[in-house]
């Protein structure tokens, strides 16, 4: 008794905070899995099957990569594409971020322009596939034929080419247009011959050694624009720096075909190299054009001077002028050489000044001429050309209004102005040198008064001829140097790693997907049962009752897998199954509630909670101890027990209460001698049941029965339906309230607690009927463990019965 009171006190303390839901424990989760293992198994199997079906529709995706090194190009003179140290410093002074050349190359390497060029070179605008199981497998080098369209692209199209034999096949299932619409067009295909279609003409060429493997199969062919093919390729490729401390760049491609991924990477690297070479050759080509123009001009001038010399010699009759003027010429050789050198440099500078003046508004490269001895001007020209190439390269992937482009244009304009000013200053300096040299030469020539005037003219013509010959020879040498530069230009990159990678696919990730499917298969039913539990407001066992009430629980009657009549007595002295043990436990716990109780009333909330079944079997359980027990059917309105037990006679409880019969023993029906159980039926249906039950004859009846029996069990009406239960309870020593699981809304439990607190029923206690505590593991876990391992006589159910008869 003390233990029971302590438990009740503990439950009373918990009632103070009944509004707070208890947290979900690991035991709750485990119980949910154990109780509903079948549905979890079905869910997991279905999810895993769906995952396998999903994987069967997906192509395997592979990843390949290549690594290249961006080399410093500062030592390659003016022909380089990348920014050297001087250019970087100049860009920093003008507010442009320096040291970003590798990032620029990363962007260019992943540019749409290169992707479009590679897509065109690899003919990725025509795709091939074959059906394998639930997915379309992409074909590349292993395709049976190649389709070459000989007409320009107009609309996207797709068709199936059924390979009939080694001579050709048939196209069908044609779709083309925007959007793609199916067409009834079909045509015969002969290898190597033109096929005319509404979406373009093409020639199908068989692949040697591979066609025979596809005979009788249908190969899908799809044609898209080169731009769309480039977009697809662009999305497959990524590039980036390996780390910040090096100029190594990694380029990665993901594709369903390993060979195609390798070819894409190789194609991008080749196209990237070619673009660098073309950038470097732009300045050399500009210089070459300038030199060719000047060679033509100097050639004409030299021819004119040589013509003058020939005419002069012919007209004057002088054959060996040099023999007449050796002495004077020997003295003026030094002066003449200085004059020639000064006039040569002056002419080159004047050419560059004229070139810059005529192209002041353009963005043309400045020719580099080695004849200029001023190192500062040569450096300025080299830096200008490199910055101009940098500007042109960035403008390919940027807007002309980009801040970087605008800043570069300003810098280029300033540098061109500075170079032009430097050239003009240098030209003026050279002009002074030329004048000075000419004056010195003129002074020497003044001493030639004794030389005939014609000889002096010959010397002047010879001097002009020498100047033109020197300049002409220089330009010819420069043209050869430029041609050699064009022939040996290389890209300033080196491929460190050719395309490589694992041949294991990176997608779909089979293990991850299967694991995810397994988790979903577990989570979905668990969530379903939790949501179902959340919306289920019925009493679900001991835990709910103890949470919302302080009413002691007398016991739990387990759910039965077989159908049992409400009037059936399932307990006897030989049975030790779950039901029998449950009623024995109720009998054992009863003294803890009221050890002196002899009159026990059973009621419930509503009909259908098993009150009649509980009362009969509880009375039989008491009788099995050797006690004499009488069971009263106090439901004089419906007479449920009397009808089920075929005791529908005209005498019973109502006969005594109405005063028609005074001998109680004459109303008793012997039900079971083995259980020492007698029954007092309800009798005839009375028009005034409430008044009968309120009469003093009810107390007299109970007193008479207590003299004859050890226990009086009253099977009463539901307490919440009519007032009879409360009326009869005045004679009860103990009130057993039957609650059926999943029958009563647990929101009624606070009302039941109120009845208990207000002592409306004498020594109120609860019996849980149809308890699923064994299957659900629901409650606190200290239930009675029906059976005790004594070898229940209940027939064990087979596997399929358990599988398809679950509740």
JSON list of N, CA and C in Angstrom, two decimals, residues 254-295:
[
{"chain": "A", "resi": 254, "resn": "UNK", "atom": "N", "xyz": [33.66, 17.47, -67.08]},
{"chain": "A", "resi": 254, "resn": "UNK", "atom": "CA", "xyz": [32.81, 16.34, -66.70]},
{"chain": "A", "resi": 254, "resn": "UNK", "atom": "C", "xyz": [31.94, 15.96, -67.88]},
{"chain": "A", "resi": 255, "resn": "UNK", "atom": "N", "xyz": [31.88, 14.68, -68.17]},
{"chain": "A", "resi": 255, "resn": "UNK", "atom": "CA", "xyz": [31.12, 14.20, -69.33]},
{"chain": "A", "resi": 255, "resn": "UNK", "atom": "C", "xyz": [30.76, 12.74, -69.10]},
{"chain": "A", "resi": 256, "resn": "UNK", "atom": "N", "xyz": [29.78, 12.29, -69.87]},
{"chain": "A", "resi": 256, "resn": "UNK", "atom": "CA", "xyz": [29.36, 10.88, -69.80]},
{"chain": "A", "resi": 256, "resn": "UNK", "atom": "C", "xyz": [30.27, 9.99, -70.64]},
{"chain": "A", "resi": 257, "resn": "UNK", "atom": "N", "xyz": [31.17, 10.59, -71.43]},
{"chain": "A", "resi": 257, "resn": "UNK", "atom": "CA", "xyz": [32.08, 9.82, -72.27]},
{"chain": "A", "resi": 257, "resn": "UNK", "atom": "C", "xyz": [33.51, 10.27, -71.97]},
{"chain": "A", "resi": 258, "resn": "UNK", "atom": "N", "xyz": [34.36, 9.35, -71.56]},
{"chain": "A", "resi": 258, "resn": "UNK", "atom": "CA", "xyz": [35.72, 9.70, -71.15]},
{"chain": "A", "resi": 258, "resn": "UNK", "atom": "C", "xyz": [36.52, 10.26, -72.32]},
{"chain": "A", "resi": 259, "resn": "UNK", "atom": "N", "xyz": [36.44, 9.61, -73.48]},
{"chain": "A", "resi": 259, "resn": "UNK", "atom": "CA", "xyz": [37.22, 10.06, -74.62]},
{"chain": "A", "resi": 259, "resn": "UNK", "atom": "C", "xyz": [36.79, 11.45, -75.07]},
{"chain": "A", "resi": 260, "resn": "UNK", "atom": "N", "xyz": [35.50, 11.74, -75.04]},
{"chain": "A", "resi": 260, "resn": "UNK", "atom": "CA", "xyz": [35.04, 13.06, -75.43]},
{"chain": "A", "resi": 260, "resn": "UNK", "atom": "C", "xyz": [35.53, 14.12, -74.45]},
{"chain": "A", "resi": 261, "resn": "UNK", "atom": "N", "xyz": [35.55, 13.79, -73.16]},
{"chain": "A", "resi": 261, "resn": "UNK", "atom": "CA", "xyz": [36.06, 14.74, -72.16]},
{"chain": "A", "resi": 261, "resn": "UNK", "atom": "C", "xyz": [37.53, 15.02, -72.41]},
{"chain": "A", "resi": 262, "resn": "UNK", "atom": "N", "xyz": [38.32, 13.98, -72.71]},
{"chain": "A", "resi": 262, "resn": "UNK", "atom": "CA", "xyz": [39.74, 14.19, -73.00]},
{"chain": "A", "resi": 262, "resn": "UNK", "atom": "C", "xyz": [39.92, 15.04, -74.26]},
{"chain": "A", "resi": 263, "resn": "UNK", "atom": "N", "xyz": [39.12, 14.77, -75.29]},
{"chain": "A", "resi": 263, "resn": "UNK", "atom": "CA", "xyz": [39.24, 15.55, -76.53]},
{"chain": "A", "resi": 263, "resn": "UNK", "atom": "C", "xyz": [38.85, 17.01, -76.30]},
{"chain": "A", "resi": 264, "resn": "UNK", "atom": "N", "xyz": [37.86, 17.25, -75.47]},
{"chain": "A", "resi": 264, "resn": "UNK", "atom": "CA", "xyz": [37.46, 18.62, -75.16]},
{"chain": "A", "resi": 264, "resn": "UNK", "atom": "C", "xyz": [38.60, 19.36, -74.47]},
{"chain": "A", "resi": 265, "resn": "UNK", "atom": "N", "xyz": [39.23, 18.71, -73.48]},
{"chain": "A", "resi": 265, "resn": "UNK", "atom": "CA", "xyz": [40.34, 19.35, -72.78]},
{"chain": "A", "resi": 265, "resn": "UNK", "atom": "C", "xyz": [41.51, 19.63, -73.73]},
{"chain": "A", "resi": 266, "resn": "UNK", "atom": "N", "xyz": [41.85, 18.62, -74.56]},
{"chain": "A", "resi": 266, "resn": "UNK", "atom": "CA", "xyz": [42.94, 18.82, -75.52]},
{"chain": "A", "resi": 266, "resn": "UNK", "atom": "C", "xyz": [42.58, 19.91, -76.52]},
{"chain": "A", "resi": 267, "resn": "UNK", "atom": "N", "xyz": [41.34, 19.93, -76.98]},
{"chain": "A", "resi": 267, "resn": "UNK", "atom": "CA", "xyz": [40.92, 20.96, -77.93]},
{"chain": "A", "resi": 267, "resn": "UNK", "atom": "C", "xyz": [40.99, 22.34, -77.33]},
{"chain": "A", "resi": 268, "resn": "UNK", "atom": "N", "xyz": [40.59, 22.48, -76.07]},
{"chain": "A", "resi": 268, "resn": "UNK", "atom": "CA", "xyz": [40.67, 23.79, -75.41]},
{"chain": "A", "resi": 268, "resn": "UNK", "atom": "C", "xyz": [42.11, 24.25, -75.27]},
{"chain": "A", "resi": 269, "resn": "UNK", "atom": "N", "xyz": [43.00, 23.34, -74.88]},
{"chain": "A", "resi": 269, "resn": "UNK", "atom": "CA", "xyz": [44.41, 23.72, -74.75]},
{"chain": "A", "resi": 269, "resn": "UNK", "atom": "C", "xyz": [45.00, 24.12, -76.10]},
{"chain": "A", "resi": 270, "resn": "UNK", "atom": "N", "xyz": [44.67, 23.38, -77.15]},
{"chain": "A", "resi": 270, "resn": "UNK", "atom": "CA", "xyz": [45.19, 23.72, -78.48]},
{"chain": "A", "resi": 270, "resn": "UNK", "atom": "C", "xyz": [44.65, 25.07, -78.96]},
{"chain": "A", "resi": 271, "resn": "UNK", "atom": "N", "xyz": [43.34, 25.27, -78.78]},
{"chain": "A", "resi": 271, "resn": "UNK", "atom": "CA", "xyz": [42.76, 26.55, -79.20]},
{"chain": "A", "resi": 271, "resn": "UNK", "atom": "C", "xyz": [43.32, 27.71, -78.38]},
{"chain": "A", "resi": 272, "resn": "UNK", "atom": "N", "xyz": [43.57, 27.44, -77.10]},
{"chain": "A", "resi": 272, "resn": "UNK", "atom": "CA", "xyz": [44.14, 28.47, -76.24]},
{"chain": "A", "resi": 272, "resn": "UNK", "atom": "C", "xyz": [45.56, 28.84, -76.69]},
{"chain": "A", "resi": 273, "resn": "UNK", "atom": "N", "xyz": [46.36, 27.81, -77.00]},
{"chain": "A", "resi": 273, "resn": "UNK", "atom": "CA", "xyz": [47.72, 28.07, -77.50]},
{"chain": "A", "resi": 273, "resn": "UNK", "atom": "C", "xyz": [47.66, 28.89, -78.79]},
{"chain": "A", "resi": 274, "resn": "UNK", "atom": "N", "xyz": [46.79, 28.51, -79.71]},
{"chain": "A", "resi": 274, "resn": "UNK", "atom": "CA", "xyz": [46.70, 29.19, -80.99]},
{"chain": "A", "resi": 274, "resn": "UNK", "atom": "C", "xyz": [46.30, 30.64, -80.82]},
{"chain": "A", "resi": 275, "resn": "UNK", "atom": "N", "xyz": [45.40, 30.89, -79.85]},
{"chain": "A", "resi": 275, "resn": "UNK", "atom": "CA", "xyz": [44.99, 32.29, -79.63]},
{"chain": "A", "resi": 275, "resn": "UNK", "atom": "C", "xyz": [46.15, 33.13, -79.10]},
{"chain": "A", "resi": 276, "resn": "UNK", "atom": "N", "xyz": [47.01, 32.51, -78.25]},
{"chain": "A", "resi": 276, "resn": "UNK", "atom": "CA", "xyz": [48.18, 33.23, -77.75]},
{"chain": "A", "resi": 276, "resn": "UNK", "atom": "C", "xyz": [49.13, 33.55, -78.90]},
{"chain": "A", "resi": 277, "resn": "UNK", "atom": "N", "xyz": [49.38, 32.57, -79.76]},
{"chain": "A", "resi": 277, "resn": "UNK", "atom": "CA", "xyz": [50.28, 32.78, -80.90]},
{"chain": "A", "resi": 277, "resn": "UNK", "atom": "C", "xyz": [49.74, 33.87, -81.82]},
{"chain": "A", "resi": 278, "resn": "UNK", "atom": "N", "xyz": [48.46, 33.85, -82.07]},
{"chain": "A", "resi": 278, "resn": "UNK", "atom": "CA", "xyz": [47.86, 34.89, -82.93]},
{"chain": "A", "resi": 278, "resn": "UNK", "atom": "C", "xyz": [48.00, 36.26, -82.31]},
{"chain": "A", "resi": 279, "resn": "UNK", "atom": "N", "xyz": [47.84, 36.36, -80.99]},
{"chain": "A", "resi": 279, "resn": "UNK", "atom": "CA", "xyz": [48.04, 37.64, -80.32]},
{"chain": "A", "resi": 279, "resn": "UNK", "atom": "C", "xyz": [49.47, 38.13, -80.48]},
{"chain": "A", "resi": 280, "resn": "UNK", "atom": "N", "xyz": [50.42, 37.21, -80.28]},
{"chain": "A", "resi": 280, "resn": "UNK", "atom": "CA", "xyz": [51.82, 37.60, -80.39]},
{"chain": "A", "resi": 280, "resn": "UNK", "atom": "C", "xyz": [52.18, 38.02, -81.81]},
{"chain": "A", "resi": 281, "resn": "UNK", "atom": "N", "xyz": [51.58, 37.39, -82.80]},
{"chain": "A", "resi": 281, "resn": "UNK", "atom": "CA", "xyz": [51.92, 37.68, -84.19]},
{"chain": "A", "resi": 281, "resn": "UNK", "atom": "C", "xyz": [51.28, 38.97, -84.70]},
{"chain": "A", "resi": 282, "resn": "UNK", "atom": "N", "xyz": [50.34, 39.51, -83.97]},
{"chain": "A", "resi": 282, "resn": "UNK", "atom": "CA", "xyz": [49.70, 40.74, -84.43]},
{"chain": "A", "resi": 282, "resn": "UNK", "atom": "C", "xyz": [50.71, 41.86, -84.61]},
{"chain": "A", "resi": 283, "resn": "UNK", "atom": "N", "xyz": [51.63, 42.07, -83.64]},
{"chain": "A", "resi": 283, "resn": "UNK", "atom": "CA", "xyz": [52.61, 43.14, -83.73]},
{"chain": "A", "resi": 283, "resn": "UNK", "atom": "C", "xyz": [53.63, 42.87, -84.82]},
{"chain": "A", "resi": 284, "resn": "UNK", "atom": "N", "xyz": [54.02, 41.58, -84.93]},
{"chain": "A", "resi": 284, "resn": "UNK", "atom": "CA", "xyz": [54.99, 41.24, -85.96]},
{"chain": "A", "resi": 284, "resn": "UNK", "atom": "C", "xyz": [54.39, 41.48, -87.35]},
{"chain": "A", "resi": 285, "resn": "UNK", "atom": "N", "xyz": [53.11, 41.14, -87.53]},
{"chain": "A", "resi": 285, "resn": "UNK", "atom": "CA", "xyz": [52.46, 41.38, -88.81]},
{"chain": "A", "resi": 285, "resn": "UNK", "atom": "C", "xyz": [52.35, 42.87, -89.11]},
{"chain": "A", "resi": 286, "resn": "UNK", "atom": "N", "xyz": [52.06, 43.67, -88.09]},
{"chain": "A", "resi": 286, "resn": "UNK", "atom": "CA", "xyz": [51.98, 45.11, -88.29]},
{"chain": "A", "resi": 286, "resn": "UNK", "atom": "C", "xyz": [53.34, 45.69, -88.69]},
{"chain": "A", "resi": 287, "resn": "UNK", "atom": "N", "xyz": [54.40, 45.21, -88.00]},
{"chain": "A", "resi": 287, "resn": "UNK", "atom": "CA", "xyz": [55.76, 45.67, -88.34]},
{"chain": "A", "resi": 287, "resn": "UNK", "atom": "C", "xyz": [56.14, 45.24, -89.75]},
{"chain": "A", "resi": 288, "resn": "UNK", "atom": "N", "xyz": [55.76, 44.03, -90.13]},
{"chain": "A", "resi": 288, "resn": "UNK", "atom": "CA", "xyz": [56.08, 43.53, -91.47]},
{"chain": "A", "resi": 288, "resn": "UNK", "atom": "C", "xyz": [55.41, 44.37, -92.55]},
{"chain": "A", "resi": 289, "resn": "UNK", "atom": "N", "xyz": [54.15, 44.75, -92.32]},
{"chain": "A", "resi": 289, "resn": "UNK", "atom": "CA", "xyz": [53.46, 45.59, -93.30]},
{"chain": "A", "resi": 289, "resn": "UNK", "atom": "C", "xyz": [54.12, 46.96, -93.42]},
{"chain": "A", "resi": 290, "resn": "UNK", "atom": "N", "xyz": [54.52, 47.51, -92.27]},
{"chain": "A", "resi": 290, "resn": "UNK", "atom": "CA", "xyz": [55.21, 48.81, -92.29]},
{"chain": "A", "resi": 290, "resn": "UNK", "atom": "C", "xyz": [56.53, 48.72, -93.07]},
{"chain": "A", "resi": 291, "resn": "UNK", "atom": "N", "xyz": [57.30, 47.64, -92.83]},
{"chain": "A", "resi": 291, "resn": "UNK", "atom": "CA", "xyz": [58.60, 47.48, -93.50]},
{"chain": "A", "resi": 291, "resn": "UNK", "atom": "C", "xyz": [58.40, 47.31, -95.01]},
{"chain": "A", "resi": 292, "resn": "UNK", "atom": "N", "xyz": [57.41, 46.53, -95.42]},
{"chain": "A", "resi": 292, "resn": "UNK", "atom": "CA", "xyz": [57.16, 46.32, -96.84]},
{"chain": "A", "resi": 292, "resn": "UNK", "atom": "C", "xyz": [56.83, 47.65, -97.52]},
{"chain": "A", "resi": 293, "resn": "UNK", "atom": "N", "xyz": [56.05, 48.47, -96.84]},
{"chain": "A", "resi": 293, "resn": "UNK", "atom": "CA", "xyz": [55.70, 49.77, -97.43]},
{"chain": "A", "resi": 293, "resn": "UNK", "atom": "C", "xyz": [56.94, 50.65, -97.57]},
{"chain": "A", "resi": 294, "resn": "UNK", "atom": "N", "xyz": [57.81, 50.66, -96.57]},
{"chain": "A", "resi": 294, "resn": "UNK", "atom": "CA", "xyz": [59.01, 51.50, -96.62]},
{"chain": "A", "resi": 294, "resn": "UNK", "atom": "C", "xyz": [60.03, 50.97, -97.63]},
{"chain": "A", "resi": 295, "resn": "UNK", "atom": "N", "xyz": [60.11, 49.63, -97.74]},
{"chain": "A", "resi": 295, "resn": "UNK", "atom": "CA", "xyz": [61.05, 49.06, -98.73]},
{"chain": "A", "resi": 295, "resn": "UNK", "atom": "C", "xyz": [60.67, 49.51, -100.14]}
]
